[in-house]
PDB file of C-alpha atoms and ligand atoms in Angstrom:
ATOM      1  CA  UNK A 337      47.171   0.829  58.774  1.00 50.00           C
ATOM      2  CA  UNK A 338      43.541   1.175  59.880  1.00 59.00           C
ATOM      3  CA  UNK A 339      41.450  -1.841  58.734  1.00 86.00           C
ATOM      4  CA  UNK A 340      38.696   0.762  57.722  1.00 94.00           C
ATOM      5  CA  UNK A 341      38.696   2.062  53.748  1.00 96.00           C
ATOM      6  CA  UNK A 342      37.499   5.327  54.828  1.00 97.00           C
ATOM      7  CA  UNK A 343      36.275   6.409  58.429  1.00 97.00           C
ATOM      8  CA  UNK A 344      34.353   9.245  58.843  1.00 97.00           C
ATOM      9  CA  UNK A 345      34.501  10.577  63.053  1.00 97.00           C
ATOM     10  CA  UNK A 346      32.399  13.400  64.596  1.00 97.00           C
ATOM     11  CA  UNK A 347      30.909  14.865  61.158  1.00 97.00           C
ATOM     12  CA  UNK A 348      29.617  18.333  61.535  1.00 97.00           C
ATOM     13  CA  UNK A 349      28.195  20.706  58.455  1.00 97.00           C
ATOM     14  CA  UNK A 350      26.401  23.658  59.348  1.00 97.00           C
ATOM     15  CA  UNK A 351      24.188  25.751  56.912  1.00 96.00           C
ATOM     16  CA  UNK A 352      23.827  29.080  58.961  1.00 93.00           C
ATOM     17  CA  UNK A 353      21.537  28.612  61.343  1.00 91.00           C
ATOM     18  CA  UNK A 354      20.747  24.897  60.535  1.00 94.00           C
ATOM     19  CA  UNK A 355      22.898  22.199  61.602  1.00 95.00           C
ATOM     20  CA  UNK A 356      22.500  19.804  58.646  1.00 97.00           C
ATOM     21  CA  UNK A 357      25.156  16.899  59.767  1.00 97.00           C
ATOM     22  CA  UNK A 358      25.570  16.861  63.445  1.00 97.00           C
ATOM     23  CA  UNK A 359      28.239  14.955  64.853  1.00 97.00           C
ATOM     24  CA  UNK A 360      28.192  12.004  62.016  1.00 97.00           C
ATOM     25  CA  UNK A 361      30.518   8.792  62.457  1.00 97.00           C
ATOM     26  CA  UNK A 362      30.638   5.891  59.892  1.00 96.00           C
ATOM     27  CA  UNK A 363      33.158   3.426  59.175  1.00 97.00           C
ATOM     28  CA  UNK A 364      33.401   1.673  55.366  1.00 97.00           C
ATOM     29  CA  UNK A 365      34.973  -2.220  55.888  1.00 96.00           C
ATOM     30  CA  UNK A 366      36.890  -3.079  52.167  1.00 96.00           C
ATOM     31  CA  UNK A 367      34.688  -4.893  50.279  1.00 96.00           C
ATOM     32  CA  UNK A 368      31.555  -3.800  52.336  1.00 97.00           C
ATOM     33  CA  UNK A 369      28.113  -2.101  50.843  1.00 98.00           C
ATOM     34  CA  UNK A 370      27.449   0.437  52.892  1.00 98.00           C
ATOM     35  CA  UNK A 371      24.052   2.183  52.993  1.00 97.00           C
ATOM     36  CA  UNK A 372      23.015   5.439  54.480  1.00 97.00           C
ATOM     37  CA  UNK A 373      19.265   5.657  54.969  1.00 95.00           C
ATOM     38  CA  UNK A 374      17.162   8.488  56.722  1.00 92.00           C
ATOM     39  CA  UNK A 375      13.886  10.231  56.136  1.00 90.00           C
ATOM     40  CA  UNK A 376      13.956  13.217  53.352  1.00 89.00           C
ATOM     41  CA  UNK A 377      16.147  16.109  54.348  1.00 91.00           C
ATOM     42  CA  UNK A 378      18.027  13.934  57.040  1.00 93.00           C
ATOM     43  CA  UNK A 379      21.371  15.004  55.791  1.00 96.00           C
ATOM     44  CA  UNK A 380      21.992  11.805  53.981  1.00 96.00           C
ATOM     45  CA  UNK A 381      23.537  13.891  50.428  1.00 96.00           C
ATOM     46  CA  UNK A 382      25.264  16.432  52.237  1.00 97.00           C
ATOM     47  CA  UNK A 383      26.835  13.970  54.481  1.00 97.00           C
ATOM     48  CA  UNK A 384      28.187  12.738  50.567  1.00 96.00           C
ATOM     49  CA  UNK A 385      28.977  15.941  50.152  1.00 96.00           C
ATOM     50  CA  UNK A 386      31.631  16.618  52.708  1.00 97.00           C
ATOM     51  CA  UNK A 387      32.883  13.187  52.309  1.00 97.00           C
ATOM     52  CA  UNK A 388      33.634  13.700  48.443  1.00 96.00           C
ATOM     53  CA  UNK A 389      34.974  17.597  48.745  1.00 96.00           C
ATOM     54  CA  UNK A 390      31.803  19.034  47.681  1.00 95.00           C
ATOM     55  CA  UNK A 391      31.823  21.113  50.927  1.00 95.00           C
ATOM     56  CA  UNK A 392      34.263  21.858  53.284  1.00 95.00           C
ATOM     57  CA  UNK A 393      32.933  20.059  56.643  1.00 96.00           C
ATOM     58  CA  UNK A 394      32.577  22.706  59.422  1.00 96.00           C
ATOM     59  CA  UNK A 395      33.846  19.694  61.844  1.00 96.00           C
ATOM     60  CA  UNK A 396      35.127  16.137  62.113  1.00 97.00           C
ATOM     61  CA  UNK A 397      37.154  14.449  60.371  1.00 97.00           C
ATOM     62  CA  UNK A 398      37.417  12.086  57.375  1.00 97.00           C
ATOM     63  CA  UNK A 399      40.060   9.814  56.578  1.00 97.00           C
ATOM     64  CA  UNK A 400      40.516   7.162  53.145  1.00 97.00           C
ATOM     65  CA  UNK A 401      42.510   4.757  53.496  1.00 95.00           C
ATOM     66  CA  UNK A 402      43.978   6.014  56.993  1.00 94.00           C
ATOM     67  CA  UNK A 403      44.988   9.539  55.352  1.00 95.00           C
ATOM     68  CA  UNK A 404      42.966  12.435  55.978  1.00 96.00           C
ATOM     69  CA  UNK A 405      41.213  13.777  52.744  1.00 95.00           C
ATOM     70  CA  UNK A 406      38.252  16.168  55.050  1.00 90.00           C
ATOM     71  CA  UNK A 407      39.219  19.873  53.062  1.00 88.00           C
ATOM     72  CA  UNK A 408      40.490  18.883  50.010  1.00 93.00           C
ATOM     73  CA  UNK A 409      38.952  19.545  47.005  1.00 94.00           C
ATOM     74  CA  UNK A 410      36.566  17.048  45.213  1.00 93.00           C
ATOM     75  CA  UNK A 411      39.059  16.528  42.177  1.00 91.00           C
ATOM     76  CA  UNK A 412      42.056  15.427  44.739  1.00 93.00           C
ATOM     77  CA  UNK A 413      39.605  13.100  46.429  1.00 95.00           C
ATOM     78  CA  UNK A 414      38.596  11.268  43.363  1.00 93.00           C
ATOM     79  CA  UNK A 415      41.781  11.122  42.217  1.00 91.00           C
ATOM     80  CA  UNK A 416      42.667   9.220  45.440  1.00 93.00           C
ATOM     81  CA  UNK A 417      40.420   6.884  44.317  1.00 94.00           C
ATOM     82  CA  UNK A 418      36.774   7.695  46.057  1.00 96.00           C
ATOM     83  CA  UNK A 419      34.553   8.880  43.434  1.00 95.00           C
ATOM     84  CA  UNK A 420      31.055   9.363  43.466  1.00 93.00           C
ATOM     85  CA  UNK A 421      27.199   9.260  41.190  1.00 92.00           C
ATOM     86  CA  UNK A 422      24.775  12.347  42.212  1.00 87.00           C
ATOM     87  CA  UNK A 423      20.905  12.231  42.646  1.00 81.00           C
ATOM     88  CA  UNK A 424      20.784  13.809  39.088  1.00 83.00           C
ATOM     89  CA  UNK A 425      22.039  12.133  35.991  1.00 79.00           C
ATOM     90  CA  UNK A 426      25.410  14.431  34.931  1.00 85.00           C
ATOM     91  CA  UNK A 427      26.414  12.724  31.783  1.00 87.00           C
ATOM     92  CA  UNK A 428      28.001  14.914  28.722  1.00 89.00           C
ATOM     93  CA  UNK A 429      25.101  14.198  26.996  1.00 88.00           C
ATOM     94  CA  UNK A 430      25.970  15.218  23.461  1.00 91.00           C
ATOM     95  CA  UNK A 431      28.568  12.976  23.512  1.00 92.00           C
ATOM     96  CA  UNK A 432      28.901   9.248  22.444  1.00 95.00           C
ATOM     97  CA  UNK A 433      28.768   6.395  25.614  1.00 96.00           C
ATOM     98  CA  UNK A 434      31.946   5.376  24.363  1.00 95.00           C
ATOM     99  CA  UNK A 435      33.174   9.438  24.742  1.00 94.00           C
ATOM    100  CA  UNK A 436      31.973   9.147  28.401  1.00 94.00           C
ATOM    101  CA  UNK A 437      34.305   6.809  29.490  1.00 94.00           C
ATOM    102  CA  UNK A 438      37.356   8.146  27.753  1.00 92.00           C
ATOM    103  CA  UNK A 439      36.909  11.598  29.055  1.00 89.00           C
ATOM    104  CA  UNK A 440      35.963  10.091  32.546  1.00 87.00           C
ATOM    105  CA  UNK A 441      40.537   8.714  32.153  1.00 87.00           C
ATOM    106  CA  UNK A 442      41.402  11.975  31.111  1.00 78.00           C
ATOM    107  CA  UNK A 443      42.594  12.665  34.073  1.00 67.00           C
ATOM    108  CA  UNK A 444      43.964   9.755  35.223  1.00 61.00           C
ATOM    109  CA  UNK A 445      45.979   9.547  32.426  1.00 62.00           C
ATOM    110  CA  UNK A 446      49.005  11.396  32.647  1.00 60.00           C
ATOM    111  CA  UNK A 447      49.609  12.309  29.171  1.00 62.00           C
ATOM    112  CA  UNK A 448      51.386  15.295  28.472  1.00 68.00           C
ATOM    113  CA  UNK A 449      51.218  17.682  25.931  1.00 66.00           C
ATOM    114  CA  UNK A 450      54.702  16.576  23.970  1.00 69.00           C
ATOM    115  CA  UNK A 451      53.542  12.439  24.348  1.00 68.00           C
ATOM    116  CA  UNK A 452      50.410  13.870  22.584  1.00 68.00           C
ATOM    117  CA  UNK A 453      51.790  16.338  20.086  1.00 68.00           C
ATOM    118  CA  UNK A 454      54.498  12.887  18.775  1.00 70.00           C
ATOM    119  CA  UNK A 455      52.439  10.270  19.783  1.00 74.00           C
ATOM    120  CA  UNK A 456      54.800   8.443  21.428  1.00 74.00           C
ATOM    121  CA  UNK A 457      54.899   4.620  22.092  1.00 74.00           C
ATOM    122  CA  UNK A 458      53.307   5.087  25.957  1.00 77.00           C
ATOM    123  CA  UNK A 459      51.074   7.646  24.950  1.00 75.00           C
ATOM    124  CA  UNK A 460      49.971   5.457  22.501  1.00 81.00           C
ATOM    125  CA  UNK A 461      49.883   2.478  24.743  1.00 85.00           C
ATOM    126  CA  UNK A 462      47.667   5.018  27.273  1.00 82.00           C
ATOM    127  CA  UNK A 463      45.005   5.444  24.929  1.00 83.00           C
ATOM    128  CA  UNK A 464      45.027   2.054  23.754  1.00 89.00           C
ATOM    129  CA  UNK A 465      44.622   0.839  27.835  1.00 89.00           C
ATOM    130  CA  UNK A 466      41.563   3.512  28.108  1.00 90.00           C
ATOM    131  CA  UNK A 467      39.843   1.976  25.434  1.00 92.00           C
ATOM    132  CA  UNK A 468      40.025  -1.659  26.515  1.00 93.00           C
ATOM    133  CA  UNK A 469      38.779  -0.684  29.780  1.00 93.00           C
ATOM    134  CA  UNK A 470      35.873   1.347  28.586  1.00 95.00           C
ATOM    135  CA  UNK A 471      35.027  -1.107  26.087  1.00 95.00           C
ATOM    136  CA  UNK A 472      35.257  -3.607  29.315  1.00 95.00           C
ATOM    137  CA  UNK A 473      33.039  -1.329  31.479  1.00 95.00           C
ATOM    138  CA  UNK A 474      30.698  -1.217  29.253  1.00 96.00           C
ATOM    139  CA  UNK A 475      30.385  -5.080  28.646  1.00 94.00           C
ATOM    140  CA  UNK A 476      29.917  -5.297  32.513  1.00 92.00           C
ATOM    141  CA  UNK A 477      26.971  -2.631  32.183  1.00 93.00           C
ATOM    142  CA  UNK A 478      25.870  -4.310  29.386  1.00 91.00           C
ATOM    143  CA  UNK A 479      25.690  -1.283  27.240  1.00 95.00           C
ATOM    144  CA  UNK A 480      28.346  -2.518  24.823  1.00 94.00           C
ATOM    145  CA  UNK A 481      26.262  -2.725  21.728  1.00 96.00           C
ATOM    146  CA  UNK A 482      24.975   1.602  22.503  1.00 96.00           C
ATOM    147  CA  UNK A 483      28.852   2.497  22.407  1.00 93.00           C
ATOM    148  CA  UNK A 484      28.771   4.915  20.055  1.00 95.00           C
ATOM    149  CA  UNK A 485      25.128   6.748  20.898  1.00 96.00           C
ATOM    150  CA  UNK A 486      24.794   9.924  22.271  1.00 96.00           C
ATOM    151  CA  UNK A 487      24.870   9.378  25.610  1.00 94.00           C
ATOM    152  CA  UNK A 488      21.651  11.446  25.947  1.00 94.00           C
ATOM    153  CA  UNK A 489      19.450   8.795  24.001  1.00 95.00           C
ATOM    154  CA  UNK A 490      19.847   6.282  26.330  1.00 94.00           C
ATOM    155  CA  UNK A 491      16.964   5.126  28.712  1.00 91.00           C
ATOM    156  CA  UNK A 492      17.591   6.564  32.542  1.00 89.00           C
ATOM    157  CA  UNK A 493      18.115   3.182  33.569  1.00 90.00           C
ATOM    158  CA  UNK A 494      20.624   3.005  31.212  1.00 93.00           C
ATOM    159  CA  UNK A 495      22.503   6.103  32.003  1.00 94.00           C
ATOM    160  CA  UNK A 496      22.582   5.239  35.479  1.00 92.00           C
ATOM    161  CA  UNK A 497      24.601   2.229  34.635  1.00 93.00           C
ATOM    162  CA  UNK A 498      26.211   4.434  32.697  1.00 95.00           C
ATOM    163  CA  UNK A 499      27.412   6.386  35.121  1.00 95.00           C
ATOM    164  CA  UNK A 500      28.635   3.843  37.042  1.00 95.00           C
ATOM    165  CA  UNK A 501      30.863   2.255  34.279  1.00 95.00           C
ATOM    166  CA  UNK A 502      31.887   6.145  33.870  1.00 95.00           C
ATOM    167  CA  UNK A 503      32.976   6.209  37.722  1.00 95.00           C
ATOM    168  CA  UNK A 504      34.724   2.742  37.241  1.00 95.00           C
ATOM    169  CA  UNK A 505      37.104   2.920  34.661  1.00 95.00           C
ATOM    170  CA  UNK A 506      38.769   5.392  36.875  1.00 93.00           C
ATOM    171  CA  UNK A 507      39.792   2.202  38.641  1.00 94.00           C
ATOM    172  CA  UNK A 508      38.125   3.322  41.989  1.00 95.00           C
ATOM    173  CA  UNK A 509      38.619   1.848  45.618  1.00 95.00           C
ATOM    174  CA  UNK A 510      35.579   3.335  46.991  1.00 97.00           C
ATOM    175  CA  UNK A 511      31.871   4.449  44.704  1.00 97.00           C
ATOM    176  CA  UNK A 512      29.825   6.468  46.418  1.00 97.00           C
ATOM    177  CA  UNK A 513      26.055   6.452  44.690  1.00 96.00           C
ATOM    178  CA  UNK A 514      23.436   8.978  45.646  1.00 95.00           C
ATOM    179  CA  UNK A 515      20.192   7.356  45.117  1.00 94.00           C
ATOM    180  CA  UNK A 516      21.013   5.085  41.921  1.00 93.00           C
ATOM    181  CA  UNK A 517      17.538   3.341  41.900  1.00 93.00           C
ATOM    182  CA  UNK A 518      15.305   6.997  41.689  1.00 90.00           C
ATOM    183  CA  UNK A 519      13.236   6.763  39.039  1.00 88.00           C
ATOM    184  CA  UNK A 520      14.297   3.022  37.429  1.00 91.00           C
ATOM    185  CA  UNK A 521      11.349   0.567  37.146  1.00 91.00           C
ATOM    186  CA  UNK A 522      11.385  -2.960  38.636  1.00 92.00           C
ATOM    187  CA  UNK A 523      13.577  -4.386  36.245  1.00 91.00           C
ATOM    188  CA  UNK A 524      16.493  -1.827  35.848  1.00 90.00           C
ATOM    189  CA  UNK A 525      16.528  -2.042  39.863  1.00 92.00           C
ATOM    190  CA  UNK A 526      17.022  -5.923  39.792  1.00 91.00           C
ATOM    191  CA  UNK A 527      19.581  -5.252  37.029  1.00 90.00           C
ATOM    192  CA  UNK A 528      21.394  -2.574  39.471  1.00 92.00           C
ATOM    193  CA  UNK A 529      21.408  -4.797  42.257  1.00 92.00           C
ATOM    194  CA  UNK A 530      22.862  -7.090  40.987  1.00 94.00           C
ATOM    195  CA  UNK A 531      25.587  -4.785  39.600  1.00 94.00           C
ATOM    196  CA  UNK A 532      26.301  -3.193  42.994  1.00 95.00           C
ATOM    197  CA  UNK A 533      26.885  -6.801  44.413  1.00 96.00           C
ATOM    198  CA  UNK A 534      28.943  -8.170  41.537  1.00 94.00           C
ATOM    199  CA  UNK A 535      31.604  -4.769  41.882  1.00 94.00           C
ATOM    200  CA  UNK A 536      31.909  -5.644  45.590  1.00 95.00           C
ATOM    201  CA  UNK A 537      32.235  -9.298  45.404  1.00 95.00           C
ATOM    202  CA  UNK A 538      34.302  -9.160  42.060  1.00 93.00           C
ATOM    203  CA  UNK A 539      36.170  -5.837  41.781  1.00 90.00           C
ATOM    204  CA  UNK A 540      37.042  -5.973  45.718  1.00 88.00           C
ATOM    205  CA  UNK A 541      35.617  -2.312  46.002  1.00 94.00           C
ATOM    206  CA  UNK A 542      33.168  -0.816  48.606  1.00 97.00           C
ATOM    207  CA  UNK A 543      30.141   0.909  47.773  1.00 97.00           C
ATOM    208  CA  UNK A 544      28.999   3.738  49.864  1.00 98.00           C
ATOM    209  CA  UNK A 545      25.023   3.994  49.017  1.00 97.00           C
ATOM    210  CA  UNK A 546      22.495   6.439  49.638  1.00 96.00           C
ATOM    211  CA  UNK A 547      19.167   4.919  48.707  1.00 94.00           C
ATOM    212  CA  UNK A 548      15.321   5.045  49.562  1.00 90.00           C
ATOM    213  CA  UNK A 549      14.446   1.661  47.907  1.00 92.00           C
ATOM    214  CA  UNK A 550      14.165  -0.274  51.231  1.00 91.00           C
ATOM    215  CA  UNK A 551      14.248  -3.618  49.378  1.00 92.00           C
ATOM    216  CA  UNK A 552      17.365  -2.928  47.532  1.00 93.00           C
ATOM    217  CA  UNK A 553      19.066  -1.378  50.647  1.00 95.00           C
ATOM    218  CA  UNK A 554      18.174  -4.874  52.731  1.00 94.00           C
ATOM    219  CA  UNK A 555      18.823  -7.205  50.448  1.00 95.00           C
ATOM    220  CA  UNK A 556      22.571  -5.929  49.313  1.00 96.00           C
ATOM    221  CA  UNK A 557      23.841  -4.059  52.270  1.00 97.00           C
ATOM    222  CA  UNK A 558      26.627  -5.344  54.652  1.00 97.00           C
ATOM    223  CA  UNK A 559      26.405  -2.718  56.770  1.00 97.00           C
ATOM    224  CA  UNK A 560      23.631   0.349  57.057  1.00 97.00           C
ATOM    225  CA  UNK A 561      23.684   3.486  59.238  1.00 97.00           C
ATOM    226  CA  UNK A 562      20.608   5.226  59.663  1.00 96.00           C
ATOM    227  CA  UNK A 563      20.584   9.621  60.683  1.00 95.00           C
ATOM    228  CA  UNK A 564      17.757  11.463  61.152  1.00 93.00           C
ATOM    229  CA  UNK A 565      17.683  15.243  61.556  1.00 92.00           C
ATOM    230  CA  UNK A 566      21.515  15.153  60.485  1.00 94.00           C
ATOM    231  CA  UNK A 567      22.033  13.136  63.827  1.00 95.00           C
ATOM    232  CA  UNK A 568      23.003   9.488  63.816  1.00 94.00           C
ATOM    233  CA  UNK A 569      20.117   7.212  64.847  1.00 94.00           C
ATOM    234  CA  UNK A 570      21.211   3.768  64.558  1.00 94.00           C
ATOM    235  CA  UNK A 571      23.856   1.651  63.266  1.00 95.00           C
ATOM    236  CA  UNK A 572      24.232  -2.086  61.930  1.00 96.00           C
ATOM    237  CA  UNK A 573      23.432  -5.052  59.697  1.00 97.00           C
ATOM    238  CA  UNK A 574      20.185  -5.148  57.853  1.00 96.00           C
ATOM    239  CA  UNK A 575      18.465  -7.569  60.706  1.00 95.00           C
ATOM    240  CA  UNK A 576      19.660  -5.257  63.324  1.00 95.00           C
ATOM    241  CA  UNK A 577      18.357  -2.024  61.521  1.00 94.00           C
ATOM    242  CA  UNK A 578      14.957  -3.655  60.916  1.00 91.00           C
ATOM    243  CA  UNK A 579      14.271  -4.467  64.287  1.00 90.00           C
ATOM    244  CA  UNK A 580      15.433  -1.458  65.462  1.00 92.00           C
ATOM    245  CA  UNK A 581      12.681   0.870  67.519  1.00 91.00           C
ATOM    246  CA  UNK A 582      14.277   3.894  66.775  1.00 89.00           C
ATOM    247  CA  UNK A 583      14.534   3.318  63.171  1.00 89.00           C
ATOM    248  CA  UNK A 584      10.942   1.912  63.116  1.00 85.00           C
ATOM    249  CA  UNK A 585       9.831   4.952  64.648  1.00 84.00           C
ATOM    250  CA  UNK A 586      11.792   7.569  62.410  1.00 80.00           C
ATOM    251  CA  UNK A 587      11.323   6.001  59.285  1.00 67.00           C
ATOM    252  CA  UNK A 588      10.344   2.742  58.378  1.00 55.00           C
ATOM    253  CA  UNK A 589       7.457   3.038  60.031  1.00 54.00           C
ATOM    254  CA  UNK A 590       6.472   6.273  58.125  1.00 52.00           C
ATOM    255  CA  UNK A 591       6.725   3.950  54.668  1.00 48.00           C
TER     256      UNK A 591
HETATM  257  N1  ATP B 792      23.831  24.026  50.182  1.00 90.48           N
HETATM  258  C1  ATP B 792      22.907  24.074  51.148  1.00 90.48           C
HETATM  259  N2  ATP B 792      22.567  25.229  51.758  1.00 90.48           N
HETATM  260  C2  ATP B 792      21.645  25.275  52.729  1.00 90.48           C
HETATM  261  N3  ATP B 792      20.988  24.195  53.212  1.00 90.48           N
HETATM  262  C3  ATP B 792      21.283  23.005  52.651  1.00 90.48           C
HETATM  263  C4  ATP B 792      22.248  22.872  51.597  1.00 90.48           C
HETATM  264  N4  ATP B 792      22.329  21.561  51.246  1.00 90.48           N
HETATM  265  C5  ATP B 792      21.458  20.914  52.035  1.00 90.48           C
HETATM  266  N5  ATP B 792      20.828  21.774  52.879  1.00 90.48           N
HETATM  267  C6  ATP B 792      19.832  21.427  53.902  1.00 90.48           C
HETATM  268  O1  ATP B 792      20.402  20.416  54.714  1.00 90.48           O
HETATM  269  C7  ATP B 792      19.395  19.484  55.105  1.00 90.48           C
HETATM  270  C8  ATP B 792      19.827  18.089  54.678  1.00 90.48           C
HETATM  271  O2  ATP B 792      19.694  17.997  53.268  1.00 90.48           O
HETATM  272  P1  ATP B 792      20.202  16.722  52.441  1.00 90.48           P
HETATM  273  O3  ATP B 792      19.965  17.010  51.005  1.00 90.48           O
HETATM  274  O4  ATP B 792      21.560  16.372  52.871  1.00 90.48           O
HETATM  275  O5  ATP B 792      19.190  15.592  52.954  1.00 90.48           O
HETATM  276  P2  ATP B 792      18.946  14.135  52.388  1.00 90.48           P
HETATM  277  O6  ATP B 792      18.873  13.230  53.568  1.00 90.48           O
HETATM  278  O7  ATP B 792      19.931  13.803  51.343  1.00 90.48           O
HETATM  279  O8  ATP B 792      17.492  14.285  51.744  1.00 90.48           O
HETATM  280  P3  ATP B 792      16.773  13.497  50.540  1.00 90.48           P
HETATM  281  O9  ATP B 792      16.569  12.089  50.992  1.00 90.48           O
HETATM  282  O10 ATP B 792      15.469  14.224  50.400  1.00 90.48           O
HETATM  283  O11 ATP B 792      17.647  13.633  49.341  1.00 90.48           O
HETATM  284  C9  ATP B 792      18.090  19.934  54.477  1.00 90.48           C
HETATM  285  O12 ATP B 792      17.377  20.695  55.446  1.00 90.48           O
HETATM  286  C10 ATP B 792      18.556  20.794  53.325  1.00 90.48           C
HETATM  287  O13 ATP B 792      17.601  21.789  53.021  1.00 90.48           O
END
């Protein structure tokens, strides 16, 4: 099997007339943070997009964990085990944190409708299972004492880590986030660091990032690819991307 968690090769996603993702590779490593950076409008999101089944990629392929997953829809991929955050906060926020997480299993379960009319033993055991993890997910995000508030009275910060506890207790090989540090303050970024880097060196997952916090991107990142104008620009580890001339030129330099 291919040592890569999920390659992407030859990437293409065209809007009419406007080539948004032109001829993208990446390769994830297990246990690898991997950032995507570009100016605005480079492509980064909808390169996320066609990676996670949001859109059907007009070319290239995309395979996780050496099986090809570029078409299918976004519930099959997650239920392979890539799931993703968006740019925008999409909690169900009239319901409890602890609610999240539970409805986050649902699907994962594999309850049926008999095991839930009688209750039996494994159905039982099921829910019991779901509850341990959220209530562990939530410890990790330390949002354990907010369990039961509506998950719309938490501070952003807080439903960003949120929504990462919601993505985990699926039990996920690969977390994609789309710009988890927009709009947190100093402290809730230090906090999210740190989070990012404890599920990769603890939970043995990879983290596919999208982010425009240069500091956070640097200082966590194993690997970064840059695109600009949905073409790919450069390619390596932090030192390499900071020295880069290209880069320097398309981006960093604009900051
Ligand atoms: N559904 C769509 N239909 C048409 N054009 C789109 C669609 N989604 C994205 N685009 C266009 O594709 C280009 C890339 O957008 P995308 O959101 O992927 O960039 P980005 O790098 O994520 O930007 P940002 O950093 O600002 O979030 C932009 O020109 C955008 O307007």
């Amino acid at each position: 099997m291919s040592e890569n968690l999920l390659d992407v090769s030859g990437l293409m996603m065209r809007f009419g007339g406007l080539l948004a993702v032109d001829n993208v590779s990446l390769q994830v490593k297990p246990r690898q943070i991997h950032s995507i950076i570009g100016p605005n409008g480079a492509g980064k999101t909808t390169v996320f997009n066609c990676i996670s089944g949001f859109y059907k990629p007009t070319g290239g392929e995309v395979h996780y964990r050496g099986k090809p997953i570029q078409g299918m829809s976004s519930n099959h991929i997650s239920l392979q085990g890539l799931v993703r955050t968006f740019q925008h906060v999409r909690l169900f926020a009239n319901m409890t944190v602890i609610e999240n997480l539970l409805v986050a299993q649902h699907r994962h379960l594999n309850t049926n409708y008999f095991a839930g009319l009688v209750k039996t033993p494994s159905y039982r055991r099921r829910q019991r299972e779901a509850m341990d993890r959220a209530e562990h997910w939530l410890r990790q995000v330390n949002l354990l004492e907010f369990a039961n508030r509506e998950a719309g009275n938490l501070s952003y910060g807080q439903q960003r880590r949120l929504e990462i506890a919601r993505c985990m207790v699926t039990e996920p090989g690969l977390l994609m986030l789309d710009e988890p540090a927009a709009g947190l303050n100093p402290k809730e970024t230090s906090e999210l660091d740190q989070l990012i880097v404890r599920l990769r060196d603890e939970q043995d997952i990879s983290v596919l990032l999208i982010e425009h916090d240069m500091g956070l991107v640097m200082g966590i990142s194993d690997h970064i690819t840059v695109i600009n104008q949905g073409a790919p620009l450069a390619n390596g580890t932090p030192e390499q991307i900071r020295e880069n001339p290209e880069v320097i030129k398309a981006y960093l330099g604009e900051s």
